[in-house]
PDB file of C-alpha atoms in Angstrom:
ATOM      1  CA  MET A   1     167.379  -0.876 -70.637  1.00 90.00           C
ATOM      2  CA  ILE A   2     164.109   1.057 -70.506  1.00 94.00           C
ATOM      3  CA  ASN A   3     163.245   4.244 -68.636  1.00 95.00           C
ATOM      4  CA  ILE A   4     159.843   4.179 -66.953  1.00 95.00           C
ATOM      5  CA  LYS A   5     158.043   7.260 -65.644  1.00 96.00           C
ATOM      6  CA  MET A   6     155.550   6.970 -62.794  1.00 96.00           C
ATOM      7  CA  ASN A   7     152.950   9.502 -61.689  1.00 96.00           C
ATOM      8  CA  LEU A   8     151.755   8.945 -58.175  1.00 97.00           C
ATOM      9  CA  GLN A   9     149.845  10.401 -55.272  1.00 97.00           C
ATOM     10  CA  PHE A  10     150.270   9.636 -51.604  1.00 98.00           C
ATOM     11  CA  ASP A  11     149.127  10.503 -48.125  1.00 98.00           C
ATOM     12  CA  GLY A  12     152.408  11.337 -46.415  1.00 97.00           C
ATOM     13  CA  SER A  13     151.032  11.236 -42.859  1.00 96.00           C
ATOM     14  CA  LYS A  14     152.894   8.146 -41.694  1.00 95.00           C
ATOM     15  CA  TYR A  15     155.994   8.403 -43.896  1.00 94.00           C
ATOM     16  CA  SER A  16     159.382   9.976 -43.242  1.00 93.00           C
ATOM     17  CA  GLY A  17     159.237  11.834 -46.547  1.00 93.00           C
ATOM     18  CA  TRP A  18     160.277  10.809 -50.051  1.00 94.00           C
ATOM     19  CA  GLN A  19     163.981  10.107 -49.697  1.00 91.00           C
ATOM     20  CA  ARG A  20     165.145   6.606 -48.861  1.00 86.00           C
ATOM     21  CA  LEU A  21     166.574   6.180 -45.366  1.00 78.00           C
ATOM     22  CA  GLY A  22     168.167   3.230 -43.607  1.00 72.00           C
ATOM     23  CA  ASP A  23     164.677   1.877 -42.943  1.00 59.00           C
ATOM     24  CA  ASN A  24     163.204   1.791 -46.455  1.00 60.00           C
ATOM     25  CA  ASP A  25     159.717   0.962 -45.241  1.00 73.00           C
ATOM     26  CA  SER A  26     159.222   4.430 -43.744  1.00 90.00           C
ATOM     27  CA  THR A  27     159.728   6.398 -46.987  1.00 94.00           C
ATOM     28  CA  ILE A  28     157.878   6.626 -50.291  1.00 95.00           C
ATOM     29  CA  GLN A  29     161.042   5.964 -52.318  1.00 95.00           C
ATOM     30  CA  GLY A  30     161.841   2.965 -50.138  1.00 93.00           C
ATOM     31  CA  LYS A  31     158.360   1.476 -50.522  1.00 93.00           C
ATOM     32  CA  LEU A  32     158.534   1.763 -54.313  1.00 94.00           C
ATOM     33  CA  GLU A  33     162.064   0.405 -54.611  1.00 93.00           C
ATOM     34  CA  ASN A  34     161.322  -2.598 -52.402  1.00 91.00           C
ATOM     35  CA  LEU A  35     158.297  -3.490 -54.524  1.00 91.00           C
ATOM     36  CA  LEU A  36     160.042  -2.932 -57.874  1.00 92.00           C
ATOM     37  CA  LYS A  37     162.991  -5.048 -56.758  1.00 91.00           C
ATOM     38  CA  LYS A  38     160.584  -7.951 -56.242  1.00 90.00           C
ATOM     39  CA  MET A  39     158.849  -7.320 -59.566  1.00 89.00           C
ATOM     40  CA  THR A  40     162.024  -7.002 -61.657  1.00 90.00           C
ATOM     41  CA  ALA A  41     164.549  -9.095 -59.679  1.00 90.00           C
ATOM     42  CA  GLU A  42     166.878  -6.075 -59.977  1.00 92.00           C
ATOM     43  CA  GLU A  43     168.224  -3.385 -57.680  1.00 93.00           C
ATOM     44  CA  ILE A  44     166.097  -0.372 -58.615  1.00 93.00           C
ATOM     45  CA  ASN A  45     166.863   3.295 -57.968  1.00 95.00           C
ATOM     46  CA  VAL A  46     163.694   5.396 -58.212  1.00 96.00           C
ATOM     47  CA  ILE A  47     164.491   9.022 -59.089  1.00 97.00           C
ATOM     48  CA  GLY A  48     162.009  11.493 -57.603  1.00 96.00           C
ATOM     49  CA  CYS A  49     161.149  14.938 -58.940  1.00 96.00           C
ATOM     50  CA  SER A  50     161.174  16.358 -55.416  1.00 93.00           C
ATOM     51  CA  ARG A  51     162.308  15.293 -51.959  1.00 90.00           C
ATOM     52  CA  THR A  52     159.143  15.887 -49.998  1.00 94.00           C
ATOM     53  CA  ASP A  53     159.590  16.121 -46.225  1.00 92.00           C
ATOM     54  CA  LYS A  54     158.117  13.961 -43.499  1.00 94.00           C
ATOM     55  CA  GLY A  55     154.330  14.367 -43.383  1.00 96.00           C
ATOM     56  CA  VAL A  56     154.029  16.194 -46.727  1.00 97.00           C
ATOM     57  CA  HIS A  57     151.531  14.819 -49.259  1.00 98.00           C
ATOM     58  CA  ALA A  58     151.485  14.621 -53.061  1.00 98.00           C
ATOM     59  CA  GLN A  59     148.778  14.592 -55.698  1.00 97.00           C
ATOM     60  CA  GLY A  60     151.161  14.703 -58.644  1.00 97.00           C
ATOM     61  CA  LEU A  61     154.646  13.481 -57.834  1.00 98.00           C
ATOM     62  CA  VAL A  62     156.655  12.271 -60.835  1.00 98.00           C
ATOM     63  CA  CYS A  63     159.488   9.757 -60.644  1.00 98.00           C
ATOM     64  CA  ASN A  64     161.359   7.447 -63.006  1.00 97.00           C
ATOM     65  CA  PHE A  65     163.532   4.354 -62.933  1.00 96.00           C
ATOM     66  CA  PHE A  66     165.610   2.240 -65.321  1.00 95.00           C
ATOM     67  CA  THR A  67     165.192  -1.496 -65.725  1.00 94.00           C
ATOM     68  CA  ASN A  68     166.250  -4.356 -67.990  1.00 92.00           C
ATOM     69  CA  SER A  69     163.116  -6.242 -67.033  1.00 89.00           C
ATOM     70  CA  ASN A  70     160.195  -6.867 -69.367  1.00 81.00           C
ATOM     71  CA  MET A  71     157.768  -5.934 -66.599  1.00 72.00           C
ATOM     72  CA  THR A  72     154.174  -5.194 -67.566  1.00 71.00           C
ATOM     73  CA  ILE A  73     153.595  -1.434 -67.806  1.00 69.00           C
ATOM     74  CA  GLU A  74     150.225  -1.332 -66.102  1.00 77.00           C
ATOM     75  CA  GLU A  75     149.383   0.606 -62.954  1.00 76.00           C
ATOM     76  CA  LYS A  76     147.076  -2.065 -61.560  1.00 75.00           C
ATOM     77  CA  TYR A  77     149.907  -4.549 -61.040  1.00 82.00           C
ATOM     78  CA  ILE A  78     151.926  -2.094 -58.958  1.00 89.00           C
ATOM     79  CA  ASN A  79     148.933  -0.769 -57.022  1.00 92.00           C
ATOM     80  CA  ARG A  80     147.889  -4.300 -56.079  1.00 91.00           C
ATOM     81  CA  TYR A  81     150.958  -4.537 -53.845  1.00 91.00           C
ATOM     82  CA  LEU A  82     151.272  -0.944 -52.639  1.00 94.00           C
ATOM     83  CA  PRO A  83     149.667   0.237 -49.386  1.00 94.00           C
ATOM     84  CA  ASP A  84     146.360   2.103 -49.695  1.00 95.00           C
ATOM     85  CA  ASP A  85     147.988   5.486 -49.048  1.00 96.00           C
ATOM     86  CA  ILE A  86     150.209   5.304 -52.174  1.00 97.00           C
ATOM     87  CA  VAL A  87     148.670   5.126 -55.657  1.00 96.00           C
ATOM     88  CA  VAL A  88     150.415   5.026 -59.050  1.00 95.00           C
ATOM     89  CA  TYR A  89     147.957   6.512 -61.541  1.00 95.00           C
ATOM     90  CA  ASN A  90     150.125   6.511 -64.660  1.00 94.00           C
ATOM     91  CA  LEU A  91     153.052   4.518 -66.018  1.00 93.00           C
ATOM     92  CA  SER A  92     154.792   5.259 -69.304  1.00 93.00           C
ATOM     93  CA  LYS A  93     158.002   4.467 -71.178  1.00 93.00           C
ATOM     94  CA  GLU A  94     160.182   7.523 -71.747  1.00 95.00           C
ATOM     95  CA  ASN A  95     163.356   8.110 -73.717  1.00 95.00           C
ATOM     96  CA  GLU A  96     166.570   7.362 -71.884  1.00 94.00           C
ATOM     97  CA  ARG A  97     167.329  11.062 -71.348  1.00 96.00           C
ATOM     98  CA  PHE A  98     164.192  11.776 -69.322  1.00 97.00           C
ATOM     99  CA  HIS A  99     164.983  12.685 -65.699  1.00 97.00           C
ATOM    100  CA  SER A 100     162.085  13.483 -63.392  1.00 97.00           C
ATOM    101  CA  ARG A 101     164.033  16.072 -61.389  1.00 96.00           C
ATOM    102  CA  TYR A 102     166.438  17.656 -63.867  1.00 96.00           C
ATOM    103  CA  ASN A 103     163.843  18.029 -66.644  1.00 97.00           C
ATOM    104  CA  ALA A 104     161.230  19.699 -64.419  1.00 97.00           C
ATOM    105  CA  LYS A 105     160.544  23.318 -65.360  1.00 97.00           C
ATOM    106  CA  SER A 106     158.439  24.163 -62.315  1.00 97.00           C
ATOM    107  CA  LYS A 107     156.670  22.659 -59.326  1.00 98.00           C
ATOM    108  CA  TRP A 108     153.286  23.619 -57.925  1.00 98.00           C
ATOM    109  CA  TYR A 109     152.738  23.188 -54.197  1.00 98.00           C
ATOM    110  CA  ARG A 110     149.612  24.043 -52.204  1.00 98.00           C
ATOM    111  CA  TYR A 111     149.359  24.813 -48.506  1.00 98.00           C
ATOM    112  CA  THR A 112     145.835  24.412 -47.091  1.00 98.00           C
ATOM    113  CA  ILE A 113     144.581  26.130 -43.940  1.00 98.00           C
ATOM    114  CA  ASP A 114     141.362  25.144 -42.213  1.00 98.00           C
ATOM    115  CA  ASN A 115     140.068  28.557 -41.145  1.00 98.00           C
ATOM    116  CA  ASN A 116     136.926  27.278 -39.428  1.00 97.00           C
ATOM    117  CA  LYS A 117     136.301  28.003 -35.752  1.00 97.00           C
ATOM    118  CA  TYR A 118     136.636  24.296 -35.023  1.00 97.00           C
ATOM    119  CA  GLN A 119     138.855  21.914 -36.930  1.00 96.00           C
ATOM    120  CA  ASN A 120     137.097  19.742 -39.495  1.00 97.00           C
ATOM    121  CA  VAL A 121     137.646  16.153 -38.371  1.00 97.00           C
ATOM    122  CA  PHE A 122     137.581  14.822 -41.928  1.00 97.00           C
ATOM    123  CA  SER A 123     140.251  17.156 -43.330  1.00 97.00           C
ATOM    124  CA  ARG A 124     142.525  17.317 -40.294  1.00 97.00           C
ATOM    125  CA  LYS A 125     145.231  15.092 -41.831  1.00 97.00           C
ATOM    126  CA  PHE A 126     145.650  17.433 -44.816  1.00 98.00           C
ATOM    127  CA  THR A 127     145.189  20.921 -43.354  1.00 98.00           C
ATOM    128  CA  SER A 128     146.589  23.158 -40.643  1.00 98.00           C
ATOM    129  CA  HIS A 129     143.874  24.553 -38.383  1.00 98.00           C
ATOM    130  CA  ILE A 130     144.096  28.304 -37.781  1.00 98.00           C
ATOM    131  CA  PRO A 131     140.785  29.648 -36.405  1.00 97.00           C
ATOM    132  CA  GLU A 132     141.849  33.309 -36.245  1.00 97.00           C
ATOM    133  CA  LYS A 133     140.711  35.685 -38.954  1.00 97.00           C
ATOM    134  CA  LEU A 134     143.497  36.303 -41.477  1.00 98.00           C
ATOM    135  CA  ASN A 135     143.854  39.400 -43.621  1.00 98.00           C
ATOM    136  CA  LEU A 136     144.258  37.832 -47.056  1.00 98.00           C
ATOM    137  CA  ILE A 137     144.780  41.185 -48.794  1.00 98.00           C
ATOM    138  CA  LEU A 138     147.856  41.877 -46.670  1.00 98.00           C
ATOM    139  CA  MET A 139     149.063  38.297 -47.126  1.00 98.00           C
ATOM    140  CA  GLN A 140     148.832  38.583 -50.917  1.00 98.00           C
ATOM    141  CA  GLU A 141     150.642  41.926 -50.832  1.00 98.00           C
ATOM    142  CA  ALA A 142     153.413  40.361 -48.762  1.00 98.00           C
ATOM    143  CA  ALA A 143     153.598  37.372 -51.125  1.00 98.00           C
ATOM    144  CA  THR A 144     154.385  39.654 -54.068  1.00 98.00           C
ATOM    145  CA  LYS A 145     157.630  40.631 -52.305  1.00 98.00           C
ATOM    146  CA  LEU A 146     158.822  37.055 -52.776  1.00 98.00           C
ATOM    147  CA  ILE A 147     158.036  36.621 -56.458  1.00 98.00           C
ATOM    148  CA  GLY A 148     161.188  36.578 -58.565  1.00 98.00           C
ATOM    149  CA  THR A 149     164.720  35.190 -58.301  1.00 98.00           C
ATOM    150  CA  PHE A 150     166.222  35.730 -54.856  1.00 98.00           C
ATOM    151  CA  ASP A 151     168.485  34.295 -52.198  1.00 97.00           C
ATOM    152  CA  PHE A 152     165.968  32.645 -49.828  1.00 97.00           C
ATOM    153  CA  THR A 153     168.402  31.976 -46.968  1.00 96.00           C
ATOM    154  CA  ALA A 154     165.959  33.560 -44.494  1.00 97.00           C
ATOM    155  CA  PHE A 155     163.300  31.009 -45.404  1.00 98.00           C
ATOM    156  CA  THR A 156     165.117  27.699 -45.080  1.00 96.00           C
ATOM    157  CA  THR A 157     166.565  25.435 -42.413  1.00 94.00           C
ATOM    158  CA  MET A 158     169.281  24.312 -44.848  1.00 89.00           C
ATOM    159  CA  LYS A 159     172.768  24.979 -43.452  1.00 83.00           C
ATOM    160  CA  SER A 160     175.030  24.016 -46.369  1.00 77.00           C
ATOM    161  CA  LYS A 161     177.650  26.575 -47.378  1.00 75.00           C
ATOM    162  CA  LYS A 162     178.317  24.820 -50.690  1.00 78.00           C
ATOM    163  CA  LYS A 163     174.805  24.831 -52.168  1.00 86.00           C
ATOM    164  CA  SER A 164     173.051  27.831 -53.673  1.00 93.00           C
ATOM    165  CA  PHE A 165     170.149  29.384 -51.782  1.00 95.00           C
ATOM    166  CA  VAL A 166     168.914  31.157 -54.915  1.00 97.00           C
ATOM    167  CA  ARG A 167     165.532  30.048 -56.235  1.00 97.00           C
ATOM    168  CA  THR A 168     162.866  31.499 -58.523  1.00 98.00           C
ATOM    169  CA  ILE A 169     159.246  31.781 -57.424  1.00 98.00           C
ATOM    170  CA  MET A 170     156.957  32.417 -60.401  1.00 98.00           C
ATOM    171  CA  SER A 171     153.753  32.937 -58.435  1.00 98.00           C
ATOM    172  CA  ILE A 172     152.123  32.824 -55.013  1.00 98.00           C
ATOM    173  CA  ASN A 173     148.328  32.960 -55.090  1.00 98.00           C
ATOM    174  CA  ILE A 174     146.116  33.076 -52.003  1.00 98.00           C
ATOM    175  CA  SER A 175     142.421  32.234 -52.145  1.00 98.00           C
ATOM    176  CA  LYS A 176     139.614  31.271 -49.774  1.00 98.00           C
ATOM    177  CA  GLU A 177     136.657  28.966 -50.301  1.00 97.00           C
ATOM    178  CA  ASN A 178     134.241  27.614 -47.682  1.00 96.00           C
ATOM    179  CA  ASN A 179     136.561  28.696 -44.854  1.00 97.00           C
ATOM    180  CA  TYR A 180     139.578  26.948 -46.354  1.00 98.00           C
ATOM    181  CA  ILE A 181     142.523  29.126 -47.343  1.00 98.00           C
ATOM    182  CA  TYR A 182     144.729  27.910 -50.188  1.00 98.00           C
ATOM    183  CA  ILE A 183     148.244  29.248 -50.722  1.00 98.00           C
ATOM    184  CA  ASP A 184     149.556  28.085 -54.104  1.00 98.00           C
ATOM    185  CA  PHE A 185     153.268  28.300 -54.873  1.00 98.00           C
ATOM    186  CA  GLU A 186     154.893  27.760 -58.259  1.00 98.00           C
ATOM    187  CA  GLY A 187     158.660  27.848 -58.548  1.00 98.00           C
ATOM    188  CA  ASP A 188     161.628  26.237 -60.228  1.00 96.00           C
ATOM    189  CA  GLY A 189     162.481  24.509 -56.963  1.00 94.00           C
ATOM    190  CA  PHE A 190     162.290  25.069 -53.219  1.00 96.00           C
ATOM    191  CA  LEU A 191     164.834  24.872 -50.420  1.00 95.00           C
ATOM    192  CA  HIS A 192     164.416  22.599 -47.417  1.00 94.00           C
ATOM    193  CA  ASN A 193     161.303  23.719 -45.486  1.00 96.00           C
ATOM    194  CA  MET A 194     161.135  26.911 -47.589  1.00 97.00           C
ATOM    195  CA  ILE A 195     157.400  26.789 -48.344  1.00 98.00           C
ATOM    196  CA  ARG A 196     156.485  26.024 -44.742  1.00 98.00           C
ATOM    197  CA  ILE A 197     158.578  28.925 -43.417  1.00 98.00           C
ATOM    198  CA  ILE A 198     157.207  31.338 -46.034  1.00 98.00           C
ATOM    199  CA  THR A 199     153.690  30.203 -45.143  1.00 98.00           C
ATOM    200  CA  GLY A 200     154.372  30.715 -41.435  1.00 98.00           C
ATOM    201  CA  THR A 201     155.632  34.216 -42.231  1.00 98.00           C
ATOM    202  CA  LEU A 202     152.591  35.048 -44.387  1.00 98.00           C
ATOM    203  CA  ILE A 203     150.316  33.897 -41.562  1.00 98.00           C
ATOM    204  CA  ARG A 204     152.020  36.391 -39.253  1.00 98.00           C
ATOM    205  CA  VAL A 205     151.190  39.057 -41.847  1.00 98.00           C
ATOM    206  CA  GLY A 206     147.602  37.781 -41.977  1.00 98.00           C
ATOM    207  CA  LYS A 207     147.333  38.142 -38.203  1.00 98.00           C
ATOM    208  CA  GLU A 208     148.745  41.679 -38.625  1.00 98.00           C
ATOM    209  CA  GLU A 209     151.696  40.900 -36.381  1.00 98.00           C
ATOM    210  CA  ILE A 210     154.089  42.075 -39.111  1.00 98.00           C
ATOM    211  CA  SER A 211     153.588  44.113 -42.285  1.00 98.00           C
ATOM    212  CA  PRO A 212     154.154  43.210 -45.950  1.00 98.00           C
ATOM    213  CA  SER A 213     157.194  45.509 -45.962  1.00 97.00           C
ATOM    214  CA  ASP A 214     158.641  43.446 -43.114  1.00 98.00           C
ATOM    215  CA  VAL A 215     158.634  40.437 -45.446  1.00 98.00           C
ATOM    216  CA  GLN A 216     160.799  42.379 -47.883  1.00 97.00           C
ATOM    217  CA  TYR A 217     163.186  43.187 -45.025  1.00 98.00           C
ATOM    218  CA  ILE A 218     163.287  39.541 -43.902  1.00 98.00           C
ATOM    219  CA  LEU A 219     164.085  38.390 -47.446  1.00 98.00           C
ATOM    220  CA  GLU A 220     166.926  40.890 -47.813  1.00 98.00           C
ATOM    221  CA  SER A 221     168.295  40.138 -44.331  1.00 97.00           C
ATOM    222  CA  LYS A 222     169.028  36.475 -45.168  1.00 96.00           C
ATOM    223  CA  ASN A 223     168.420  35.882 -41.456  1.00 96.00           C
ATOM    224  CA  ARG A 224     166.336  32.815 -40.632  1.00 96.00           C
ATOM    225  CA  SER A 225     165.812  33.929 -37.019  1.00 96.00           C
ATOM    226  CA  ILE A 226     163.593  36.888 -37.954  1.00 97.00           C
ATOM    227  CA  ALA A 227     161.352  35.026 -40.411  1.00 97.00           C
ATOM    228  CA  GLY A 228     158.101  33.442 -39.267  1.00 97.00           C
ATOM    229  CA  PRO A 229     157.736  29.984 -37.729  1.00 97.00           C
ATOM    230  CA  MET A 230     157.900  26.822 -39.784  1.00 98.00           C
ATOM    231  CA  ILE A 231     154.283  25.684 -40.020  1.00 98.00           C
ATOM    232  CA  GLU A 232     153.415  21.995 -39.711  1.00 97.00           C
ATOM    233  CA  ALA A 233     153.963  19.703 -42.683  1.00 98.00           C
ATOM    234  CA  LYS A 234     150.509  18.132 -42.985  1.00 98.00           C
ATOM    235  CA  GLY A 235     148.938  21.108 -44.796  1.00 98.00           C
ATOM    236  CA  LEU A 236     151.462  20.942 -47.647  1.00 98.00           C
ATOM    237  CA  CYS A 237     150.871  19.015 -50.874  1.00 98.00           C
ATOM    238  CA  LEU A 238     152.836  18.713 -54.119  1.00 98.00           C
ATOM    239  CA  MET A 239     150.098  19.276 -56.705  1.00 98.00           C
ATOM    240  CA  GLU A 240     151.860  19.088 -60.060  1.00 97.00           C
ATOM    241  CA  VAL A 241     155.271  19.041 -61.728  1.00 97.00           C
ATOM    242  CA  ARG A 242     155.487  20.816 -65.054  1.00 97.00           C
ATOM    243  CA  TYR A 243     157.890  19.781 -67.832  1.00 96.00           C
TER     244      TYR A 243
END
């Protein structure tokens, strides 16, 4: 049995996220598994590095699967049968212990805001349009309150009482170029909707509706109801997974 790693990118606009559902055709995992089943004549379980949500995109998602097949390890054969909005750009054989999720040391996500007066038609599928002026200095100050290892209960929609809400954020960097604002997150993992809720909270800081010190209070409160809104999914992209 061989262990194959895949690097892929996808436009998540019309998919229900990564994780396989009852209707496999609506998820990235389902699309890949259906194709690989036909290629290998085996039931294939594709292990993803991250369970991206509905509408979230990826430039550098990593996944792996095991097979007894002697399938050709070339991207072009897989891409020939994948839809245009999913592309496998690297395939490689790994040792049997490689696991795309458990071996990941950190994940880099980017949230992109179109800060133009009018939304750019050509980037609308991959950005959230916010025409108001945002105070990036205050947003960066607020972001520093979230760097470290904390209980992020206030910034997730996850309800489980059995799972840990503790995560480590290594960095949050905010930049602006040509009226696009980029918020880059690197962490060891993120809770369900965590980045989108943090981003929504930072935008409130940018609009000067709340202060950076309020973000510290929200974090310590562990109260989802006082954090900012969960911003739309389409501006979020998984950029890279680091091993």
